[in-house]
Amino acid sequence: DAMVIQNPRYQVTQFGKPVTLSCSQTLNHNVMYWYQQKSSQAPKLLFHYYDKDFNNEADTPDNFQSRRPNTSFCFLDIRSPGLGDAAMYLCATSRSRQVLSNQPQHFGDGTRLSIL
Amino acid sequence: AQKITQTQPGMFVQEKEAVTLDCTYDTSDPSYGLFWYKQPSSGEMIFLIYQGSYDQQNATEGRYSLNFQKARKSANLVISASQLGDSAMYFCAMRGGGETSGSRLTFGEGTQLTVNP
């Protein structure tokens, strides 16, 4: 059974029209991450939540926001999508932020976002 | 700053043979974790194997083993007895930067592995 669930699998939106991607987890993990992966590139961390504590990466555009209303759910909001925001968006969870933990980040299947 | 380098954009291997995917890393942190993930064309990231910076022995998980050479800062993935289903993109990643950074994963650019019948 999927433990990190991302909906929808594919999302198409119009240039400039706000869009929300969702992620839910059944692992009860404390940490949730959002990564952006453009075609043929490595995933890049946008931000993460440690419980309710939001942590933004320094180079994440202001256009990207996130909400975590409870432990299970986390949302990625793109306020005014541009053509350059077309990508795969990956949600991941982790039990802790311990660097030496052998517990991996668990990823969802991703949402492919297309911008028309 | 942390950096992962995967110098092989693409690799080909015959079914049932072994293949090594290269990964070198750079960090000033004494504590870090190294991971390999597999990403099929469908997009999901599948965890394969983990090596901690203080681990004395190389990690193994079934057909996957990690050749960890700390002095050379390399963490190569060895896949034995390749199968057609192993065809995918493989990412090396490092977790570090301390807990306040969320122990973020820094990924390499990936290696596209193709297994030929």
Short mmCIF file of C-alpha atoms in Angstrom, two decimals:
data_model
loop_
_atom_site.label_atom_id
_atom_site.label_comp_id
_atom_site.label_asym_id
_atom_site.label_seq_id
_atom_site.Cartn_x
_atom_site.Cartn_y
_atom_site.Cartn_z
CA ASP A 1 0.00 0.00 0.00
CA ALA A 2 1.24 3.45 -0.89
CA MET A 3 2.50 5.31 2.16
CA VAL A 4 3.11 8.70 0.55
CA ILE A 5 0.29 9.62 -1.78
CA GLN A 6 0.37 12.50 -4.21
CA ASN A 7 -2.66 13.82 -6.04
CA PRO A 8 -3.18 14.33 -8.81
CA ARG A 9 -0.69 12.25 -10.77
CA TYR A 10 -0.86 14.71 -13.65
CA GLN A 11 -1.93 18.34 -13.43
CA VAL A 12 -2.42 20.79 -16.24
CA THR A 13 -2.90 24.46 -15.50
CA GLN A 14 -2.87 27.71 -17.41
CA PHE A 15 -0.11 30.24 -17.32
CA GLY A 16 -0.67 32.45 -14.27
CA LYS A 17 -3.54 30.38 -12.82
CA PRO A 18 -2.94 29.29 -9.21
CA VAL A 19 -2.55 25.57 -8.67
CA THR A 20 -2.33 23.36 -5.59
CA LEU A 21 -0.66 19.97 -5.37
CA SER A 22 -1.38 17.69 -2.45
CA CYS A 23 0.54 15.07 -0.52
CA SER A 24 -0.63 12.79 2.24
CA GLN A 25 1.22 10.20 4.32
CA THR A 26 0.25 7.25 6.47
CA LEU A 27 3.69 6.92 8.08
CA ASN A 28 3.14 9.53 10.80
CA HIS A 29 6.51 11.03 9.95
CA ASN A 30 7.52 14.35 11.45
CA VAL A 31 9.21 15.77 8.37
CA MET A 32 7.67 16.43 4.97
CA TYR A 33 9.60 17.73 1.96
CA TRP A 34 8.73 19.14 -1.45
CA TYR A 35 11.17 18.70 -4.33
CA GLN A 36 11.01 20.07 -7.86
CA GLN A 37 12.46 17.90 -10.62
CA LYS A 38 12.71 19.32 -14.11
CA SER A 39 13.13 17.07 -17.11
CA SER A 40 16.41 15.10 -17.06
CA GLN A 41 17.59 16.92 -13.94
CA ALA A 42 18.14 16.04 -10.31
CA PRO A 43 15.42 16.76 -7.75
CA LYS A 44 15.87 20.08 -5.99
CA LEU A 45 14.52 20.78 -2.52
CA LEU A 46 12.03 23.65 -2.32
CA PHE A 47 11.17 23.53 1.40
CA HIS A 48 10.39 21.21 4.26
CA TYR A 49 8.22 21.06 7.37
CA TYR A 50 9.46 19.72 10.66
CA ASP A 51 6.15 19.23 12.42
CA LYS A 52 4.57 22.67 11.99
CA ASP A 53 7.86 24.46 11.56
CA PHE A 54 8.25 25.64 7.95
CA ASN A 55 11.75 25.82 6.47
CA ASN A 56 12.24 27.49 3.11
CA GLU A 57 15.30 26.97 0.93
CA ALA A 58 17.11 30.23 0.21
CA ASP A 59 16.66 30.03 -3.56
CA THR A 60 13.03 28.90 -3.64
CA PRO A 61 11.00 31.51 -5.58
CA ASP A 62 8.32 33.45 -3.69
CA ASN A 63 5.81 32.02 -6.15
CA PHE A 64 5.97 28.73 -4.23
CA GLN A 65 4.20 28.36 -0.91
CA SER A 66 3.33 25.43 1.28
CA ARG A 67 0.81 24.51 3.96
CA ARG A 68 0.74 21.66 6.44
CA PRO A 69 -2.62 21.66 8.24
CA ASN A 70 -1.87 18.44 10.12
CA THR A 71 0.72 15.66 10.34
CA SER A 72 -0.75 13.72 7.44
CA PHE A 73 -1.19 16.38 4.77
CA CYS A 74 1.04 18.87 3.04
CA PHE A 75 0.17 21.14 0.11
CA LEU A 76 2.28 22.93 -2.48
CA ASP A 77 0.74 26.14 -3.80
CA ILE A 78 2.05 27.83 -6.91
CA ARG A 79 0.53 31.29 -6.97
CA SER A 80 1.21 32.29 -10.57
CA PRO A 81 2.70 29.42 -12.53
CA GLY A 82 5.08 30.28 -15.33
CA LEU A 83 6.27 28.07 -18.17
CA GLY A 84 9.47 27.44 -16.25
CA ASP A 85 7.53 25.81 -13.41
CA ALA A 86 6.58 22.82 -15.55
CA ALA A 87 8.18 19.90 -13.74
CA MET A 88 7.66 16.81 -11.66
CA TYR A 89 6.93 17.70 -8.04
CA LEU A 90 7.95 15.08 -5.51
CA CYS A 91 6.76 14.89 -1.93
CA ALA A 92 8.84 12.97 0.59
CA THR A 93 8.66 12.18 4.28
CA SER A 94 11.18 11.32 6.95
CA ARG A 95 10.79 10.19 10.53
CA SER A 96 13.44 12.60 11.79
CA ARG A 97 16.06 15.09 10.71
CA GLN A 98 18.95 13.08 12.09
CA VAL A 99 21.75 13.17 9.58
CA LEU A 100 23.08 9.71 10.42
CA SER A 101 19.73 7.96 10.50
CA ASN A 102 19.63 5.01 8.15
CA GLN A 103 15.93 5.65 7.60
CA PRO A 104 15.52 6.94 4.06
CA GLN A 105 13.20 9.61 2.85
CA HIS A 106 10.06 8.00 1.46
CA PHE A 107 8.85 9.49 -1.79
CA GLY A 108 5.44 9.67 -3.38
CA ASP A 109 4.92 8.91 -7.06
CA GLY A 110 5.06 12.61 -7.92
CA THR A 111 2.78 15.03 -9.74
CA ARG A 112 3.71 16.05 -13.28
CA LEU A 113 2.72 19.66 -13.75
CA SER A 114 2.19 21.07 -17.24
CA ILE A 115 1.62 24.75 -17.97
CA LEU A 116 -0.39 25.82 -21.00
CA ALA B 1 28.15 23.25 0.65
CA GLN B 2 27.51 19.71 -0.41
CA LYS B 3 27.93 18.37 -3.90
CA ILE B 4 27.30 15.02 -5.56
CA THR B 5 28.87 14.18 -8.91
CA GLN B 6 27.76 11.36 -11.16
CA THR B 7 29.99 11.36 -14.22
CA GLN B 8 28.12 8.73 -16.26
CA PRO B 9 25.02 10.19 -17.93
CA GLY B 10 24.25 6.80 -19.46
CA MET B 11 25.37 3.23 -18.93
CA PHE B 12 24.59 0.02 -20.78
CA VAL B 13 24.88 -3.52 -19.41
CA GLN B 14 23.96 -6.97 -20.61
CA GLU B 15 21.35 -8.88 -18.69
CA LYS B 16 22.85 -11.02 -15.88
CA GLU B 17 26.09 -9.04 -15.81
CA ALA B 18 27.24 -6.71 -13.03
CA VAL B 19 27.47 -2.96 -13.43
CA THR B 20 29.03 -0.17 -11.36
CA LEU B 21 27.53 3.30 -11.21
CA ASP B 22 29.95 5.97 -10.06
CA CYS B 23 29.32 8.62 -7.42
CA THR B 24 31.71 11.08 -5.81
CA TYR B 25 30.77 13.60 -3.18
CA ASP B 26 32.12 16.69 -1.51
CA THR B 27 31.24 17.94 1.94
CA SER B 28 32.92 19.57 4.90
CA ASP B 29 30.53 17.89 7.35
CA PRO B 30 32.04 14.99 9.32
CA SER B 31 28.62 13.34 9.58
CA TYR B 32 26.63 12.50 6.49
CA GLY B 33 24.60 9.74 4.91
CA LEU B 34 24.80 8.49 1.36
CA PHE B 35 21.82 7.04 -0.47
CA TRP B 36 21.07 5.52 -3.83
CA TYR B 37 17.62 5.84 -5.35
CA LYS B 38 16.16 4.31 -8.50
CA GLN B 39 13.69 6.29 -10.59
CA PRO B 40 11.85 4.38 -13.33
CA SER B 41 10.26 6.29 -16.19
CA SER B 42 7.00 6.39 -14.22
CA GLY B 43 8.65 8.83 -11.83
CA GLU B 44 8.60 7.35 -8.34
CA MET B 45 11.81 7.42 -6.30
CA ILE B 46 12.67 4.00 -4.91
CA PHE B 47 15.20 3.74 -2.07
CA LEU B 48 17.91 1.16 -2.71
CA ILE B 49 20.74 1.39 -0.20
CA TYR B 50 22.26 3.55 2.55
CA GLN B 51 25.80 4.14 3.84
CA GLY B 52 26.61 6.26 6.87
CA SER B 53 29.83 8.24 7.03
CA TYR B 54 31.06 6.31 10.08
CA ASP B 55 30.09 2.87 8.84
CA GLN B 56 33.12 0.62 8.66
CA GLN B 57 31.67 -1.94 6.30
CA ASN B 58 30.24 -1.48 2.84
CA ALA B 59 26.46 -1.67 2.74
CA THR B 60 24.69 -4.49 0.91
CA GLU B 61 21.02 -5.01 0.09
CA GLY B 62 20.30 -8.06 -2.01
CA ARG B 63 21.76 -7.48 -5.48
CA TYR B 64 22.88 -3.97 -4.53
CA SER B 65 26.14 -3.15 -2.81
CA LEU B 66 27.84 0.14 -2.13
CA ASN B 67 31.59 0.47 -2.62
CA PHE B 68 32.35 3.16 -0.04
CA GLN B 69 35.83 4.70 -0.20
CA LYS B 70 35.79 7.52 2.31
CA ALA B 71 39.28 8.85 1.61
CA ARG B 72 38.42 9.16 -2.07
CA LYS B 73 34.94 10.48 -1.25
CA SER B 74 33.31 7.94 -3.50
CA ALA B 75 30.22 5.79 -3.03
CA ASN B 76 29.76 3.67 -6.11
CA LEU B 77 26.72 1.44 -6.53
CA VAL B 78 27.27 -2.10 -7.76
CA ILE B 79 24.31 -4.00 -9.19
CA SER B 80 24.97 -7.70 -9.62
CA ALA B 81 23.14 -10.01 -12.03
CA SER B 82 21.37 -7.18 -13.86
CA GLN B 83 17.73 -7.66 -14.82
CA LEU B 84 15.66 -5.97 -17.49
CA GLY B 85 13.64 -4.30 -14.74
CA ASP B 86 16.78 -2.54 -13.53
CA SER B 87 16.58 -0.17 -16.49
CA ALA B 88 15.95 3.23 -14.89
CA MET B 89 17.59 6.46 -13.75
CA TYR B 90 19.79 6.05 -10.70
CA PHE B 91 20.49 8.91 -8.32
CA CYS B 92 23.19 9.16 -5.70
CA ALA B 93 22.24 11.48 -2.86
CA MET B 94 23.81 12.80 0.31
CA ARG B 95 22.06 13.78 3.49
CA GLY B 96 23.88 16.32 5.61
CA GLY B 97 23.98 19.94 6.56
CA GLY B 98 22.76 19.37 10.07
CA GLU B 99 19.28 18.95 11.49
CA THR B 100 18.30 22.58 11.04
CA SER B 101 18.61 22.13 7.30
CA GLY B 102 16.11 19.31 7.54
CA SER B 103 18.89 16.92 6.74
CA ARG B 104 18.13 17.68 3.14
CA LEU B 105 19.05 15.33 0.36
CA THR B 106 21.42 16.70 -2.25
CA PHE B 107 21.16 14.69 -5.46
CA GLY B 108 23.59 14.04 -8.27
CA GLU B 109 22.53 14.47 -11.88
CA GLY B 110 21.76 10.79 -12.25
CA THR B 111 22.86 7.90 -14.45
CA GLN B 112 20.44 6.36 -16.95
CA LEU B 113 21.01 2.61 -16.89
CA THR B 114 19.82 0.44 -19.76
CA VAL B 115 19.88 -3.34 -19.41
CA ASN B 116 20.03 -5.15 -22.73
CA PRO B 117 18.62 -8.67 -23.21
#
